[in-house]
Coordinates of C-alpha atoms and ligand atoms in Angstrom, one line a residue:
M1 CA 25.5 -41.6 -32.9
N2 CA 24.4 -39.2 -30.1
K3 CA 21.2 -40.0 -28.3
K4 CA 18.8 -37.2 -27.8
V5 CA 17.4 -36.4 -24.4
Y6 CA 14.3 -34.2 -23.9
I7 CA 13.8 -32.8 -20.3
E8 CA 10.5 -31.4 -19.1
T9 CA 10.3 -29.5 -15.8
Y10 CA 7.6 -29.0 -13.3
G11 CA 7.6 -27.4 -9.9
C12 CA 9.9 -24.8 -8.4
Q13 CA 13.0 -22.9 -9.6
M14 CA 15.1 -25.5 -7.8
N15 CA 13.7 -28.0 -10.3
V16 CA 14.5 -25.7 -13.2
A17 CA 18.1 -25.5 -11.9
D18 CA 18.2 -29.3 -11.4
S19 CA 17.0 -29.9 -15.0
E20 CA 20.0 -27.8 -16.2
T21 CA 22.3 -29.9 -14.0
V22 CA 20.8 -33.1 -15.4
A23 CA 21.1 -31.8 -18.9
G24 CA 24.8 -31.1 -18.2
I25 CA 25.3 -34.6 -16.8
M26 CA 23.7 -36.2 -19.8
H27 CA 25.6 -34.0 -22.2
S28 CA 28.9 -35.0 -20.6
R29 CA 28.0 -38.6 -21.5
D30 CA 27.2 -37.9 -25.2
Y31 CA 23.6 -37.1 -25.1
S32 CA 22.5 -34.0 -27.0
A33 CA 19.6 -31.8 -25.7
E34 CA 16.4 -32.1 -27.7
T35 CA 13.6 -29.6 -27.5
D36 CA 11.0 -31.6 -29.4
I37 CA 9.5 -34.4 -27.3
N38 CA 8.6 -36.3 -30.5
S39 CA 12.2 -36.6 -31.6
A40 CA 13.7 -37.8 -28.3
D41 CA 15.4 -41.1 -27.6
V42 CA 15.1 -40.4 -23.9
I43 CA 12.3 -38.4 -22.1
I44 CA 13.0 -37.2 -18.6
I45 CA 10.2 -35.6 -16.6
N46 CA 11.4 -33.6 -13.5
T47 CA 8.4 -33.6 -11.1
C48 CA 6.9 -31.8 -8.2
S49 CA 4.9 -33.2 -5.2
V50 CA 4.1 -30.1 -3.3
R51 CA 0.3 -30.3 -3.9
D52 CA -1.9 -33.2 -5.1
N53 CA -2.6 -31.2 -8.3
A54 CA 1.1 -31.1 -9.2
E55 CA 1.2 -34.9 -9.2
K56 CA -2.1 -35.3 -11.1
K57 CA -0.5 -33.3 -14.0
I58 CA 2.3 -35.9 -14.2
W59 CA 0.0 -38.8 -14.3
N60 CA -1.9 -37.2 -17.2
R61 CA 1.4 -36.4 -19.0
L62 CA 2.4 -40.1 -18.7
D63 CA -0.8 -41.1 -20.4
Y64 CA 0.0 -38.8 -23.3
I65 CA 3.6 -40.2 -23.5
K66 CA 2.1 -43.7 -23.9
S67 CA 1.1 -42.8 -27.4
L68 CA 4.7 -41.7 -28.2
K69 CA 6.0 -45.0 -27.0
R70 CA 3.7 -46.9 -29.3
K71 CA 5.3 -45.1 -32.2
N72 CA 8.9 -45.5 -31.0
K73 CA 9.5 -48.8 -29.2
N74 CA 13.1 -47.8 -28.2
L75 CA 12.0 -44.6 -26.5
K76 CA 13.0 -44.5 -22.8
V77 CA 11.0 -42.6 -20.2
G78 CA 12.3 -41.6 -16.8
I79 CA 10.8 -39.7 -13.9
I80 CA 13.1 -37.6 -11.6
G81 CA 12.5 -35.0 -8.9
C82 CA 10.3 -34.9 -5.9
M83 CA 7.5 -37.2 -7.0
A84 CA 10.1 -39.7 -8.1
Q85 CA 11.5 -39.7 -4.6
R86 CA 8.1 -39.9 -2.9
I87 CA 6.4 -42.7 -4.9
A88 CA 9.2 -44.4 -7.0
E89 CA 7.5 -47.8 -6.8
K90 CA 4.1 -46.6 -7.9
L91 CA 5.7 -44.7 -10.8
L92 CA 7.6 -47.7 -11.9
E93 CA 4.4 -49.7 -12.2
H94 CA 3.2 -47.3 -14.9
P95 CA 3.7 -49.0 -18.3
V96 CA 5.7 -46.2 -19.9
V97 CA 8.1 -45.6 -17.1
D98 CA 11.6 -47.2 -17.5
F99 CA 13.6 -45.5 -14.8
V100 CA 13.1 -43.3 -11.7
A101 CA 15.7 -41.2 -9.9
G102 CA 15.4 -39.0 -6.8
P103 CA 17.0 -35.5 -6.4
D104 CA 20.3 -36.8 -4.9
A105 CA 20.8 -39.5 -7.6
Y106 CA 21.4 -37.5 -10.8
R107 CA 25.1 -37.9 -11.0
N108 CA 24.8 -41.5 -12.2
L109 CA 21.7 -41.0 -14.3
P110 CA 23.4 -41.9 -17.6
D111 CA 24.4 -45.2 -16.1
L112 CA 20.9 -45.8 -14.8
V113 CA 19.5 -45.1 -18.3
S114 CA 21.9 -47.5 -20.1
E115 CA 21.4 -50.2 -17.5
T116 CA 17.7 -50.3 -18.5
D117 CA 18.9 -51.5 -22.0
I118 CA 18.5 -55.1 -20.9
G119 CA 14.8 -54.5 -20.3
F120 CA 14.6 -54.1 -16.6
K121 CA 13.0 -51.0 -14.9
L122 CA 15.4 -49.3 -12.5
S123 CA 15.2 -46.7 -9.7
N124 CA 17.6 -44.9 -7.5
T125 CA 16.2 -42.8 -4.7
D126 CA 19.1 -42.9 -2.2
F127 CA 19.7 -39.7 -0.3
D128 CA 23.2 -38.4 -0.3
I129 CA 23.7 -35.6 2.2
S130 CA 27.1 -34.7 0.6
E131 CA 25.6 -34.2 -2.8
T132 CA 25.5 -30.6 -3.9
Y133 CA 26.3 -31.2 -7.6
S134 CA 29.2 -28.8 -7.3
G135 CA 31.7 -29.0 -10.2
I136 CA 29.0 -30.1 -12.7
E137 CA 28.7 -27.9 -15.7
Q138 CA 25.0 -27.1 -16.2
L139 CA 23.6 -27.0 -19.7
K140 CA 21.4 -24.1 -20.6
T141 CA 19.5 -24.6 -23.8
G142 CA 18.6 -21.0 -24.6
T143 CA 21.1 -19.2 -26.9
D144 CA 21.2 -15.8 -25.2
E145 CA 20.4 -16.6 -21.6
I146 CA 20.4 -13.6 -19.3
S147 CA 19.1 -14.9 -16.0
G148 CA 20.7 -17.9 -14.2
F149 CA 20.1 -19.9 -11.1
V150 CA 22.7 -21.1 -8.6
A151 CA 21.5 -23.6 -6.0
I152 CA 23.4 -22.7 -2.8
T153 CA 21.6 -25.0 -0.4
R154 CA 19.7 -28.2 -1.1
G155 CA 17.1 -30.0 1.1
C156 CA 15.2 -28.6 4.1
N157 CA 15.3 -29.1 7.8
N158 CA 12.3 -27.1 8.8
F159 CA 9.5 -29.7 8.6
C160 CA 6.6 -27.3 8.3
S161 CA 3.9 -29.7 9.2
Y162 CA 2.1 -29.5 5.8
C163 CA 5.1 -29.8 3.6
I164 CA 6.5 -32.7 1.6
V165 CA 9.8 -31.1 0.7
P166 CA 11.9 -32.3 3.6
Y167 CA 10.8 -35.9 2.7
T168 CA 11.5 -35.5 -1.0
R169 CA 14.7 -33.4 -0.8
G170 CA 16.3 -34.7 2.3
R171 CA 18.3 -32.8 4.9
E172 CA 19.7 -29.3 4.3
R173 CA 23.2 -28.9 3.1
S174 CA 25.1 -25.8 1.9
S175 CA 27.5 -25.7 -1.1
S176 CA 31.0 -24.3 -0.6
Y177 CA 31.2 -20.6 -1.0
K178 CA 34.2 -21.1 -3.3
D179 CA 32.2 -23.2 -5.7
I180 CA 29.3 -20.7 -5.6
I181 CA 31.5 -17.8 -6.4
A182 CA 33.1 -19.8 -9.3
E183 CA 29.7 -20.6 -10.7
V184 CA 28.5 -17.0 -10.5
K185 CA 31.7 -15.9 -12.2
S186 CA 31.2 -18.4 -15.0
L187 CA 27.6 -17.0 -15.5
A188 CA 29.1 -13.5 -15.8
N189 CA 31.7 -14.7 -18.3
K190 CA 28.9 -16.2 -20.4
G191 CA 27.2 -12.8 -20.5
F192 CA 24.4 -13.4 -17.9
K193 CA 23.0 -10.2 -16.5
E194 CA 21.3 -11.6 -13.4
V195 CA 21.8 -14.5 -10.9
T196 CA 19.3 -15.9 -8.4
L197 CA 20.7 -17.8 -5.4
L198 CA 18.4 -20.7 -4.6
G199 CA 17.5 -22.7 -1.6
Q200 CA 14.3 -24.0 0.1
N201 CA 15.5 -21.8 3.1
V202 CA 18.1 -19.9 1.3
N203 CA 18.9 -17.5 4.2
S204 CA 19.9 -20.4 6.5
Y205 CA 23.0 -20.9 4.3
L206 CA 26.1 -21.7 6.4
F207 CA 29.4 -23.1 5.2
E208 CA 32.5 -23.5 7.3
D209 CA 36.0 -24.5 6.2
D210 CA 39.4 -24.1 7.8
E211 CA 39.6 -20.5 6.7
N212 CA 36.1 -19.0 7.0
K213 CA 32.7 -19.3 8.4
V214 CA 30.3 -17.9 5.8
D215 CA 26.6 -17.2 6.5
F216 CA 24.0 -15.9 4.0
P217 CA 24.5 -12.1 4.5
L218 CA 28.3 -12.6 4.0
L219 CA 27.8 -14.9 1.0
I220 CA 25.5 -12.5 -0.8
K221 CA 27.9 -9.6 -0.2
M222 CA 30.7 -11.8 -1.6
V223 CA 28.6 -12.6 -4.7
A224 CA 27.5 -9.0 -5.2
H225 CA 31.2 -7.8 -5.0
T226 CA 32.3 -10.6 -7.4
V227 CA 29.9 -9.6 -10.2
P228 CA 29.2 -5.8 -9.7
E229 CA 27.6 -5.6 -13.2
M230 CA 25.1 -8.4 -12.5
R231 CA 21.8 -8.2 -10.6
V232 CA 21.8 -10.6 -7.6
R233 CA 18.5 -12.1 -6.4
F234 CA 17.7 -14.9 -3.8
T235 CA 14.8 -17.1 -3.0
T236 CA 13.2 -18.5 -0.9
S237 CA 13.8 -16.7 2.4
H238 CA 12.3 -18.1 5.6
P239 CA 11.0 -15.3 7.9
K240 CA 12.8 -16.8 10.9
D241 CA 16.1 -16.1 9.2
I242 CA 15.6 -12.6 7.9
S243 CA 18.4 -11.0 10.0
D244 CA 19.3 -7.3 10.3
A245 CA 22.6 -8.2 8.7
L246 CA 20.8 -9.5 5.6
I247 CA 18.5 -6.5 5.3
D248 CA 21.6 -4.3 5.7
A249 CA 23.4 -6.2 2.9
I250 CA 20.4 -5.7 0.6
A251 CA 20.2 -2.0 1.5
E252 CA 23.9 -1.3 1.1
N253 CA 24.7 -3.2 -2.1
K254 CA 23.4 -1.6 -5.2
N255 CA 23.3 -4.8 -7.3
I256 CA 21.5 -6.9 -4.7
C257 CA 17.9 -6.4 -5.9
N258 CA 15.5 -4.7 -3.6
H259 CA 13.0 -7.5 -3.5
I260 CA 12.3 -10.1 -0.8
H261 CA 10.1 -13.1 -1.3
L262 CA 9.0 -13.9 2.3
P263 CA 6.3 -16.5 2.4
V264 CA 4.0 -15.9 5.4
Q265 CA 1.6 -18.9 4.8
S266 CA -0.9 -17.6 7.3
G267 CA -1.7 -14.5 9.4
S268 CA -3.0 -16.4 12.4
N269 CA -0.7 -17.4 15.3
K270 CA -2.7 -20.4 16.0
V271 CA -2.4 -21.6 12.4
L272 CA 1.3 -20.7 12.2
E273 CA 1.9 -22.8 15.3
L274 CA 0.0 -25.8 13.8
M275 CA 2.1 -25.3 10.7
N276 CA 5.3 -25.4 12.7
R277 CA 6.5 -22.2 11.0
K278 CA 8.6 -21.1 14.0
Y279 CA 7.6 -17.5 14.0
T280 CA 4.6 -15.4 15.0
R281 CA 2.5 -12.8 13.2
E282 CA 4.1 -10.2 15.4
W283 CA 7.6 -11.3 14.5
Y284 CA 6.8 -11.4 10.8
L285 CA 5.2 -7.9 10.9
E286 CA 8.2 -6.5 12.8
R287 CA 10.6 -7.9 10.2
I288 CA 8.5 -6.3 7.4
K289 CA 8.5 -3.0 9.3
T290 CA 12.3 -3.1 9.5
I291 CA 12.6 -4.0 5.8
K292 CA 10.4 -1.0 4.9
E293 CA 12.5 1.3 7.1
K294 CA 15.8 0.2 5.8
I295 CA 14.8 -0.4 2.1
P296 CA 11.9 2.0 1.4
D297 CA 11.4 0.8 -2.2
C298 CA 11.7 -2.9 -1.4
G299 CA 9.4 -5.2 -3.5
L300 CA 7.7 -7.8 -1.2
S301 CA 6.1 -11.0 -2.3
S302 CA 4.7 -14.1 -0.5
D303 CA 3.3 -17.6 -0.6
I304 CA 0.0 -17.9 1.4
F305 CA -2.4 -20.8 1.6
C306 CA -5.9 -21.1 3.1
G307 CA -7.9 -24.0 4.5
F308 CA -5.2 -25.6 6.6
S309 CA -6.3 -27.9 9.5
G310 CA -8.0 -25.9 12.2
E311 CA -8.3 -22.7 10.2
T312 CA -11.5 -20.9 11.2
E313 CA -13.1 -17.9 9.5
E314 CA -11.5 -15.7 12.1
D315 CA -8.0 -17.2 11.4
F316 CA -8.6 -16.6 7.7
Q317 CA -9.6 -13.0 8.4
E318 CA -6.3 -12.5 10.2
T319 CA -4.5 -13.7 7.0
L320 CA -6.4 -11.1 4.9
D321 CA -5.7 -8.5 7.5
L322 CA -2.0 -9.2 7.4
M323 CA -2.0 -9.1 3.6
N324 CA -3.5 -5.6 3.8
I325 CA -1.0 -4.5 6.4
V326 CA 2.1 -5.7 4.5
G327 CA 0.8 -4.7 1.0
Y328 CA 2.5 -7.4 -1.0
D329 CA 3.3 -6.5 -4.6
L330 CA 2.6 -10.1 -5.6
A331 CA 1.5 -13.3 -3.8
F332 CA 1.3 -17.0 -4.8
M333 CA -1.9 -18.3 -3.2
F334 CA -3.1 -21.9 -2.7
K335 CA -5.5 -24.0 -0.8
Y336 CA -4.3 -26.7 1.5
S337 CA -3.6 -30.1 0.0
V338 CA -2.8 -32.9 2.4
R339 CA 0.5 -34.6 1.7
P340 CA 0.8 -38.2 2.8
G341 CA 3.6 -38.8 5.3
T342 CA 3.8 -35.3 6.6
A343 CA 3.2 -34.5 10.3
A344 CA -0.1 -32.7 9.5
S345 CA -1.4 -35.8 7.6
K346 CA -0.7 -37.9 10.6
N347 CA -1.7 -35.6 13.5
L348 CA -4.2 -33.0 12.2
E349 CA -7.6 -33.4 10.7
D350 CA -8.1 -31.9 7.2
D351 CA -11.2 -30.3 8.6
V352 CA -11.9 -27.3 6.3
P353 CA -14.4 -28.5 3.7
E354 CA -13.3 -28.3 0.0
E355 CA -16.0 -25.8 -0.8
A356 CA -14.8 -23.5 2.1
K357 CA -11.2 -23.8 0.9
K358 CA -12.3 -22.8 -2.6
E359 CA -14.4 -19.9 -1.4
R360 CA -11.6 -18.6 0.9
L361 CA -9.0 -18.9 -1.9
S362 CA -11.2 -16.8 -4.3
R363 CA -11.7 -14.2 -1.6
M364 CA -7.9 -14.1 -0.9
I365 CA -7.1 -13.7 -4.6
K366 CA -9.6 -10.8 -4.8
V367 CA -8.0 -9.1 -1.8
Q368 CA -4.5 -9.5 -3.3
N369 CA -5.6 -8.2 -6.8
K370 CA -6.8 -5.1 -5.1
I371 CA -3.6 -4.6 -3.2
S372 CA -1.5 -5.3 -6.3
L373 CA -3.5 -2.8 -8.3
A374 CA -3.0 -0.1 -5.6
K375 CA 0.7 -0.9 -5.4
N376 CA 1.2 -0.8 -9.1
R377 CA -0.8 2.4 -9.5
A378 CA 1.5 4.0 -7.0
D379 CA 4.4 3.4 -9.4
I380 CA 2.9 5.6 -12.1
G381 CA 5.2 8.5 -12.8
K382 CA 8.3 6.8 -11.2
T383 CA 11.3 5.6 -13.3
Y384 CA 12.8 2.1 -12.8
E385 CA 15.8 0.3 -14.2
V386 CA 14.5 -2.7 -16.2
L387 CA 16.3 -5.7 -17.4
V388 CA 14.9 -6.6 -20.8
E389 CA 13.8 -10.2 -21.1
G390 CA 12.2 -10.3 -24.5
H391 CA 9.4 -9.3 -26.8
S392 CA 5.9 -9.0 -25.3
K393 CA 3.5 -11.8 -26.4
R394 CA 1.1 -9.4 -27.9
S395 CA 3.4 -7.3 -30.1
E396 CA 6.9 -7.5 -31.7
E397 CA 7.2 -3.7 -31.1
M398 CA 6.9 -4.1 -27.4
L399 CA 9.4 -5.4 -25.0
F400 CA 9.0 -6.7 -21.4
G401 CA 11.4 -6.9 -18.5
R402 CA 11.5 -6.7 -14.7
T403 CA 12.3 -4.0 -12.2
E404 CA 14.6 -4.9 -9.4
Q405 CA 11.4 -5.2 -7.3
S406 CA 10.6 -8.0 -9.7
K407 CA 7.6 -6.3 -11.3
V408 CA 6.9 -6.9 -15.0
V409 CA 7.0 -3.8 -17.2
V410 CA 5.9 -3.7 -20.9
F411 CA 7.2 -0.8 -23.1
P412 CA 7.8 0.2 -26.7
A413 CA 11.1 -1.4 -27.9
E414 CA 12.8 1.8 -29.3
N415 CA 16.3 0.4 -29.9
A416 CA 16.6 -1.8 -26.9
K417 CA 16.9 -5.6 -26.9
R418 CA 16.9 -8.6 -24.7
G419 CA 19.6 -8.4 -22.0
D420 CA 19.8 -4.6 -22.0
F421 CA 19.3 -2.5 -18.9
V422 CA 17.0 0.5 -19.7
M423 CA 15.4 3.2 -17.6
V424 CA 11.6 3.0 -18.0
K425 CA 9.1 5.6 -16.8
I426 CA 5.8 4.0 -15.7
T427 CA 2.7 5.4 -17.4
E428 CA 0.0 2.9 -16.8
A429 CA -0.8 0.1 -14.3
S430 CA -3.0 -2.9 -13.9
S431 CA -3.0 -5.5 -11.1
A432 CA -0.6 -7.7 -13.1
T433 CA 1.6 -5.5 -15.1
L434 CA 3.1 -2.0 -15.5
K435 CA 3.3 -0.2 -18.8
G436 CA 5.9 2.5 -19.5
I437 CA 8.3 4.3 -21.9
I438 CA 12.0 4.3 -22.1
V439 CA 13.5 7.6 -20.9
Ligands
SAH501 N1 10.7 -23.5 0.7 C1 9.8 -22.5 0.3 C2 8.7 -23.0 -0.6 C3 8.1 -24.3 -0.4 S1 6.9 -24.9 -1.5 C4 9.2 -21.9 1.6 O1 9.4 -22.4 2.7 O2 8.5 -20.9 1.5 C5 6.0 -23.4 -2.1 C6 4.8 -23.1 -1.5 O3 3.8 -24.1 -1.6 C7 4.8 -22.9 0.1 O4 5.4 -21.7 0.4 C8 3.4 -23.0 0.5 O5 2.7 -21.8 0.4 C9 2.8 -24.0 -0.6 N2 2.6 -25.3 0.0 C10 3.5 -26.2 0.5 N3 2.9 -27.3 0.9 C11 1.6 -27.1 0.6 C12 0.4 -28.0 0.8 N4 0.5 -29.2 1.4 N5 -0.8 -27.5 0.5 C13 -0.9 -26.3 -0.1 N6 0.2 -25.4 -0.3 C14 1.4 -25.9 0.0
SF4_502 FE1 8.6 -26.8 3.1 FE2 8.7 -25.3 5.2 FE3 10.9 -26.3 4.1 FE4 9.6 -24.4 2.9 S1 10.6 -24.2 4.8 S2 10.4 -26.3 2.0 S3 7.5 -24.9 3.4 S4 9.3 -27.5 5.1
F3S503 FE1 7.9 -29.2 -5.8 FE2 10.0 -30.4 -4.9 FE3 10.1 -27.9 -5.6 S1 7.9 -30.7 -4.2 S2 8.1 -27.1 -5.1 S3 9.7 -29.5 -7.0 S4 11.3 -28.9 -4.0

C-alpha cells in the first residue's frame, strides 16, 4: 500500500520549490501526496531560519504534532530545510522528530525515512556542492497550476554579515542552462502561464560548458525566447549584479515582466558596509535611475530591515529617505534578529534596544504604506494585462490576479477564469490592492 506524505512549507520561494522537489522524490518511491496532516503516514516540515521568529513557529508546530503522534504511533515526522541544517542535533532531541535532512540531502530522503523503521532517529546534513536537483520531476499538488518556480542557482556566497543563508544553504552553484530550458519547456507543456527563476542571488547565475558561457542576462533571454507565451519573472536580484545587460534584456523582451525585486536592506552607507552588502547608497540609487529610464513602468520592490548593529536614528532616517526617493510599490520590512554563527553575531553588538527596533519598524511601515498608496493611486485610469490567479476571498463574483509589475488587482469576473490573461482598467486603489474592470 502507498504511504501518504504530507509536506508543510515555511520560508522563501526557494523552499516552496524545494518542497515540490521533495514531493517528486517521495512520489518516485511510491509515496502519494497527502494534503490533510491528520491522514499522513509521514509528515515533513520544510523550515526557515532567517529570523528567530521563523524558528519559533516550528517549535510551536512540533508541540502540536505531538498530539498527532499520540493518536498514530506509526506516524513519522521529519524536519528539512534551513533550520534542519542549522540545528539538526537540537531538533532530533525533540520527542516527535524522527529524521532531519538539510537542503542538499533530499535525493536520498526516502531511504532516510525507511531507515528510521528500526527505531533510530537519523539525520543527513551533508553539503553537496554538485547538487542542483536537476533531472528530478517536481510534484505540484494543485490541479490547474499556472505559476511555477525553477531554481537556477542554489546557495549563496555573499555572506551578508547578518544572514544565516550561506550557512544553511552552502556555496552558490548554477544549474545547467540546458536543464533550466528543459524544465521551463515542461512547465509550458503542462499549461503553466508564468515561470519565476529562483536564486538567493539569481542575477549572479553563471554556467559554462564546452560550447557556451551563459550569464543571467543571456539565460533570461534564452528562457523568454523558449516560451514566448509565458510570463518570465526572477527573484532575488542582488543590487551589485544588476547590470545594464540585464536591464536591457527586461526592457527589450515583452514577456520578461517589468518588475525587479531589489532588496536594499538599508539606506545608510555606514550600515550597508557593516552588513557587507558590497554596494553603496549612491550605487543603488544610480541603478534605480537607470532602471526607471530604460523601463519607465517597472515595478520595484524591496526587502528592508531596521535596528541592525550600529544603526542610529540618522542612519534610519537615511533609509526612510531612500524609500521615498525610490518609491517602492511594495516592501517587505523586518527588524534585525541576531542569527548565531553569522559574522555580525560574532563581531558586532546587537546594540539597538528592542523597543527602538519596534518603533522604527512601525514608522517604516507607515512610510511605505503612504508610498504604496500614492503609487497605486497613480495607476487609476491605466489599463494593465492581468494574469488571473483565482476568485477573490470576499466574493465568488470577483477575480484577482497580478499585473506584470506584480501588483494585485481585484475585478468582476465577467467570463474570465483562472489562468486567463485579461486587460483590466484600474478604477480604485488602496495601499494594498488595485480594483478595476475588464476592458
Ligand atoms: N537572498 C535574498 C533574500 C534573503 S532572506 C537577498 O539577498 O535579498 C530575505 C530577507 O530577510 C533579506 O532580504 C533581509 O531583508 C531579511 N533578513 C535576512 N536576515 C535577517 C536578519 N538576521 N534579521 C532580520 N532580517 C533579516
Ligand atoms: Fe543572505 Fe546576503 Fe545571500 Fe541574500 S545575498 S541570501 S541576504 S547572504
Ligand atoms: Fe529561510 Fe532558508 Fe529561505 S533561511 S528565507 S528558507 S533560504
